[in-house]
Amino acid sequence: LAKTTQPISMDSYEGQEVNITCSHNNIATNDYITWYQQFPSQGPRFIIQGYKTKVTNEVASLFIPADRKSSTLSLPRVSLSDTAVYYCLVGINTGGFKTIFGAGTRLFVKA
Amino acid sequence: EPEVTQTPSHQVTQMGQEVILRCVPISNHLYFYWYRQILGQKVEFLVSFYNNEISEKSEIFDDQFSVERPDGSNFTLKIRSTKLEDSAMYFCASASAGSSYEQYFGPGTRLTVT
């Protein structure tokens, strides 16, 4: 399983765009990159998944360079309610497999 | 919107006792998971379950743990003889066959072992 490295914490202000980068130097050919969000005392919530280039949904964008050794989660115009821990996961894109969460990035959005 | 539910929300038990944590996954999902999160720490994978058998398990999931899908709706985690260090939040998750990478997590059961 590919190891991931993310910043431990980030601060931002409401209305700003936030980019959280995850390094996964030993990502395998069959691995996908998935991001989850977790609020205190709640289970993680799926945000977005991608394999290469750019993926966008109603919540976030995910940028993956050609070498796939890193990825960047982009949150447009954050609000106070985006304060949470964000996890980058790398693994096979099918169910039933081990899902390894790293330490995550604690994002704190200030007014 | 369908959601994963878990009961109880909080369970207090004495060391050495058996506990059963219950989960009702989303109805058409086929992949089921248990995780735990010790307070202030990261989410840890315990086990995945598919087609009525364990797909993968972590080193944490030793002989004191077992999972079962006793009927078409429930998915349970049993801890046979609880230890103090089993105190944690336990999350159940499920995923569909079509989007198996997208796991839906329940609200968790907080287990306190005294």
CSV table of C-alpha atoms in Angstrom, one decimal:
chain,number,residue,atom,x,y,z
A,1,LEU,CA,0.0,0.0,0.0
A,2,ALA,CA,1.3,3.4,-1.0
A,3,LYS,CA,2.4,5.6,1.9
A,4,THR,CA,1.0,9.1,1.9
A,5,THR,CA,2.4,12.3,3.4
A,6,GLN,CA,0.3,15.4,4.1
A,7,PRO,CA,0.8,18.6,6.1
A,8,ILE,CA,-0.3,18.1,9.6
A,9,SER,CA,-2.3,21.3,9.7
A,10,MET,CA,-3.3,24.3,7.7
A,11,ASP,CA,-5.1,27.6,8.5
A,12,SER,CA,-7.2,29.6,6.1
A,13,TYR,CA,-9.8,32.4,6.1
A,14,GLU,CA,-13.4,32.2,5.0
A,15,GLY,CA,-13.8,32.8,1.3
A,16,GLN,CA,-10.3,31.7,0.4
A,17,GLU,CA,-9.4,28.7,-1.8
A,18,VAL,CA,-7.5,26.0,0.0
A,19,ASN,CA,-5.2,23.6,-1.6
A,20,ILE,CA,-4.0,20.5,0.4
A,21,THR,CA,-1.2,18.5,-1.2
A,22,CYS,CA,-0.5,14.9,-0.6
A,23,SER,CA,2.7,13.1,-1.6
A,24,HIS,CA,2.5,9.4,-2.6
A,25,ASN,CA,5.8,8.6,-4.2
A,26,ASN,CA,5.4,4.9,-4.5
A,27,ILE,CA,1.9,4.9,-5.9
A,28,ALA,CA,1.2,1.8,-8.0
A,29,THR,CA,-0.2,1.6,-11.5
A,30,ASN,CA,-3.6,0.3,-10.3
A,31,ASP,CA,-3.9,2.8,-7.4
A,32,TYR,CA,-6.5,5.5,-7.2
A,33,ILE,CA,-6.4,8.6,-5.0
A,34,THR,CA,-9.3,9.3,-2.7
A,35,TRP,CA,-10.0,12.1,-0.3
A,36,TYR,CA,-12.2,12.0,2.8
A,37,GLN,CA,-13.3,14.7,5.2
A,38,GLN,CA,-13.9,14.1,8.9
A,39,PHE,CA,-15.6,16.4,11.4
A,40,PRO,CA,-15.1,15.8,15.1
A,41,SER,CA,-17.1,12.9,16.5
A,42,GLN,CA,-18.3,11.9,13.0
A,43,GLY,CA,-17.3,9.2,10.5
A,44,PRO,CA,-15.3,10.2,7.5
A,45,ARG,CA,-17.1,11.4,4.4
A,46,PHE,CA,-16.1,10.8,0.9
A,47,ILE,CA,-15.1,13.9,-1.0
A,48,ILE,CA,-13.6,12.9,-4.4
A,49,GLN,CA,-11.5,10.3,-6.2
A,50,GLY,CA,-9.3,10.4,-9.2
A,51,TYR,CA,-6.7,8.5,-11.2
A,52,LYS,CA,-5.0,11.2,-13.3
A,53,THR,CA,-5.3,14.8,-14.5
A,54,LYS,CA,-8.2,16.7,-13.0
A,55,VAL,CA,-11.5,15.7,-11.4
A,56,THR,CA,-14.1,18.1,-10.2
A,57,ASN,CA,-17.4,17.7,-8.4
A,58,GLU,CA,-19.8,20.0,-6.6
A,59,VAL,CA,-17.6,20.1,-3.5
A,60,ALA,CA,-13.9,20.0,-4.6
A,61,SER,CA,-11.4,19.6,-7.4
A,62,LEU,CA,-8.6,17.1,-7.4
A,63,PHE,CA,-5.4,17.8,-9.4
A,64,ILE,CA,-3.1,14.9,-10.2
A,65,PRO,CA,0.1,15.5,-12.2
A,66,ALA,CA,1.3,13.2,-14.9
A,67,ASP,CA,3.7,11.3,-12.7
A,68,ARG,CA,0.9,10.7,-10.1
A,69,LYS,CA,3.4,11.0,-7.2
A,70,SER,CA,1.3,13.7,-5.6
A,71,SER,CA,-2.2,15.1,-5.7
A,72,THR,CA,-3.8,18.3,-4.6
A,73,LEU,CA,-7.3,18.7,-3.1
A,74,SER,CA,-8.7,22.1,-3.9
A,75,LEU,CA,-11.6,23.5,-1.9
A,76,PRO,CA,-13.0,26.7,-3.4
A,77,ARG,CA,-14.1,29.5,-1.1
A,78,VAL,CA,-14.0,27.7,2.2
A,79,SER,CA,-16.4,28.5,5.0
A,80,LEU,CA,-16.1,28.0,8.8
A,81,SER,CA,-18.0,24.7,8.3
A,82,ASP,CA,-15.1,23.3,6.2
A,83,THR,CA,-13.0,23.1,9.4
A,84,ALA,CA,-12.2,19.4,9.5
A,85,VAL,CA,-9.5,16.8,9.0
A,86,TYR,CA,-8.9,15.9,5.4
A,87,TYR,CA,-7.4,12.5,4.5
A,88,CYS,CA,-5.6,11.4,1.4
A,89,LEU,CA,-5.8,7.7,0.6
A,90,VAL,CA,-4.1,5.7,-2.1
A,91,GLY,CA,-5.2,2.2,-3.1
A,92,ILE,CA,-7.0,-0.1,-5.4
A,93,ASN,CA,-10.3,1.1,-6.8
A,94,THR,CA,-12.4,-1.8,-5.8
A,95,GLY,CA,-14.3,-2.8,-2.7
A,96,GLY,CA,-13.3,-5.1,0.0
A,97,PHE,CA,-9.7,-4.0,0.2
A,98,LYS,CA,-7.8,-2.6,3.2
A,99,THR,CA,-8.3,1.1,3.4
A,100,ILE,CA,-5.5,2.9,5.1
A,101,PHE,CA,-6.0,6.4,6.6
A,102,GLY,CA,-3.0,8.5,7.3
A,103,ALA,CA,-2.8,11.2,9.9
A,104,GLY,CA,-4.7,13.6,7.7
A,105,THR,CA,-4.5,17.4,7.5
A,106,ARG,CA,-6.3,19.4,10.1
A,107,LEU,CA,-7.8,22.5,8.3
A,108,PHE,CA,-8.9,25.4,10.5
A,109,VAL,CA,-10.9,28.1,8.8
A,110,LYS,CA,-11.1,31.4,10.5
A,111,ALA,CA,-13.6,34.2,10.1
B,1,GLU,CA,-30.7,10.2,1.4
B,2,PRO,CA,-29.9,6.6,2.6
B,3,GLU,CA,-27.4,6.4,5.5
B,4,VAL,CA,-25.5,3.9,7.6
B,5,THR,CA,-26.8,3.6,11.1
B,6,GLN,CA,-25.1,2.2,14.2
B,7,THR,CA,-26.3,1.2,17.6
B,8,PRO,CA,-25.7,1.9,20.4
B,9,SER,CA,-24.2,5.4,20.1
B,10,HIS,CA,-22.3,4.8,23.4
B,11,GLN,CA,-21.5,1.6,25.1
B,12,VAL,CA,-19.8,1.3,28.5
B,13,THR,CA,-18.6,-2.1,29.5
B,14,GLN,CA,-16.3,-3.6,32.0
B,15,MET,CA,-12.9,-5.2,31.1
B,16,GLY,CA,-13.3,-8.8,30.1
B,17,GLN,CA,-16.9,-8.5,29.0
B,18,GLU,CA,-18.2,-9.2,25.5
B,19,VAL,CA,-19.7,-6.4,23.4
B,20,ILE,CA,-21.6,-6.5,20.1
B,21,LEU,CA,-21.7,-3.4,18.0
B,22,ARG,CA,-24.4,-3.2,15.5
B,23,CYS,CA,-24.6,-1.6,12.1
B,24,VAL,CA,-27.2,-1.3,9.4
B,25,PRO,CA,-25.5,-0.6,6.1
B,26,ILE,CA,-27.2,1.1,3.2
B,27,SER,CA,-29.6,-1.5,1.7
B,28,ASN,CA,-28.1,-2.2,-1.7
B,29,HIS,CA,-24.5,-2.1,-0.6
B,30,LEU,CA,-22.3,-5.2,-0.9
B,31,TYR,CA,-19.1,-4.2,0.8
B,32,PHE,CA,-18.9,-3.7,4.6
B,33,TYR,CA,-16.2,-2.4,6.8
B,34,TRP,CA,-15.3,-1.8,10.4
B,35,TYR,CA,-12.9,0.9,11.6
B,36,ARG,CA,-11.9,2.2,14.9
B,37,GLN,CA,-10.5,5.6,16.0
B,38,ILE,CA,-8.9,6.0,19.4
B,39,LEU,CA,-9.5,9.6,20.7
B,40,GLY,CA,-7.2,12.0,19.0
B,41,GLN,CA,-5.7,9.4,16.7
B,42,LYS,CA,-6.2,8.4,13.1
B,43,VAL,CA,-8.9,6.1,11.7
B,44,GLU,CA,-7.7,2.5,11.7
B,45,PHE,CA,-9.0,-0.2,9.4
B,46,LEU,CA,-10.1,-3.4,11.1
B,47,VAL,CA,-11.9,-5.6,8.6
B,48,SER,CA,-13.7,-5.7,5.3
B,49,PHE,CA,-16.5,-8.1,4.4
B,50,TYR,CA,-17.9,-9.1,1.1
B,51,ASN,CA,-20.1,-12.0,0.0
B,52,ASN,CA,-20.5,-13.3,3.5
B,53,GLU,CA,-16.9,-13.6,4.3
B,54,ILE,CA,-13.9,-11.5,5.4
B,55,SER,CA,-12.0,-10.0,2.5
B,56,GLU,CA,-9.2,-8.4,4.5
B,57,LYS,CA,-8.3,-7.8,8.1
B,58,SER,CA,-5.7,-5.8,9.8
B,59,GLU,CA,-3.3,-6.9,12.5
B,60,ILE,CA,-5.6,-5.2,15.1
B,61,PHE,CA,-8.4,-7.7,14.1
B,62,ASP,CA,-7.1,-10.6,16.2
B,63,ASP,CA,-9.0,-13.6,17.7
B,64,GLN,CA,-11.0,-11.4,20.1
B,65,PHE,CA,-12.8,-9.8,17.2
B,66,SER,CA,-15.4,-11.3,14.9
B,67,VAL,CA,-17.9,-10.0,12.4
B,68,GLU,CA,-21.1,-11.4,11.2
B,69,ARG,CA,-24.0,-10.5,8.9
B,70,PRO,CA,-26.7,-12.4,10.7
B,71,ASP,CA,-29.5,-11.4,8.3
B,72,GLY,CA,-29.9,-9.3,5.2
B,73,SER,CA,-29.6,-6.0,7.0
B,74,ASN,CA,-27.4,-6.1,10.0
B,75,PHE,CA,-23.6,-6.2,10.2
B,76,THR,CA,-22.1,-6.8,13.6
B,77,LEU,CA,-18.7,-6.5,15.3
B,78,LYS,CA,-18.2,-8.6,18.4
B,79,ILE,CA,-15.3,-8.1,20.8
B,80,ARG,CA,-15.1,-11.2,23.0
B,81,SER,CA,-13.2,-10.0,26.0
B,82,THR,CA,-12.7,-6.3,26.1
B,83,LYS,CA,-9.6,-4.6,27.2
B,84,LEU,CA,-9.0,-1.1,28.4
B,85,GLU,CA,-7.2,-0.3,25.1
B,86,ASP,CA,-10.3,-1.2,23.1
B,87,SER,CA,-11.9,2.0,24.2
B,88,ALA,CA,-12.4,3.9,21.0
B,89,MET,CA,-15.0,5.1,18.5
B,90,TYR,CA,-16.0,2.3,16.1
B,91,PHE,CA,-17.2,3.1,12.7
B,92,CYS,CA,-19.0,0.9,10.3
B,93,ALA,CA,-19.0,1.7,6.6
B,94,SER,CA,-20.5,0.3,3.4
B,95,ALA,CA,-20.1,0.7,-0.3
B,96,SER,CA,-22.0,-0.3,-3.4
B,97,ALA,CA,-20.7,-2.6,-6.1
B,98,GLY,CA,-20.9,0.2,-8.7
B,99,SER,CA,-19.0,2.8,-6.6
B,100,SER,CA,-17.0,0.5,-4.3
B,101,TYR,CA,-14.3,3.1,-3.7
B,102,GLU,CA,-16.9,5.5,-2.1
B,103,GLN,CA,-17.5,4.3,1.4
B,104,TYR,CA,-20.4,5.6,3.5
B,105,PHE,CA,-19.6,5.8,7.2
B,106,GLY,CA,-22.0,5.5,10.0
B,107,PRO,CA,-22.0,7.9,13.0
B,108,GLY,CA,-20.0,5.5,15.1
B,109,THR,CA,-20.3,3.8,18.5
B,110,ARG,CA,-18.2,5.1,21.3
B,111,LEU,CA,-17.0,2.2,23.3
B,112,THR,CA,-15.7,2.8,26.8
B,113,VAL,CA,-14.1,0.0,28.7
B,114,THR,CA,-13.6,0.5,32.4
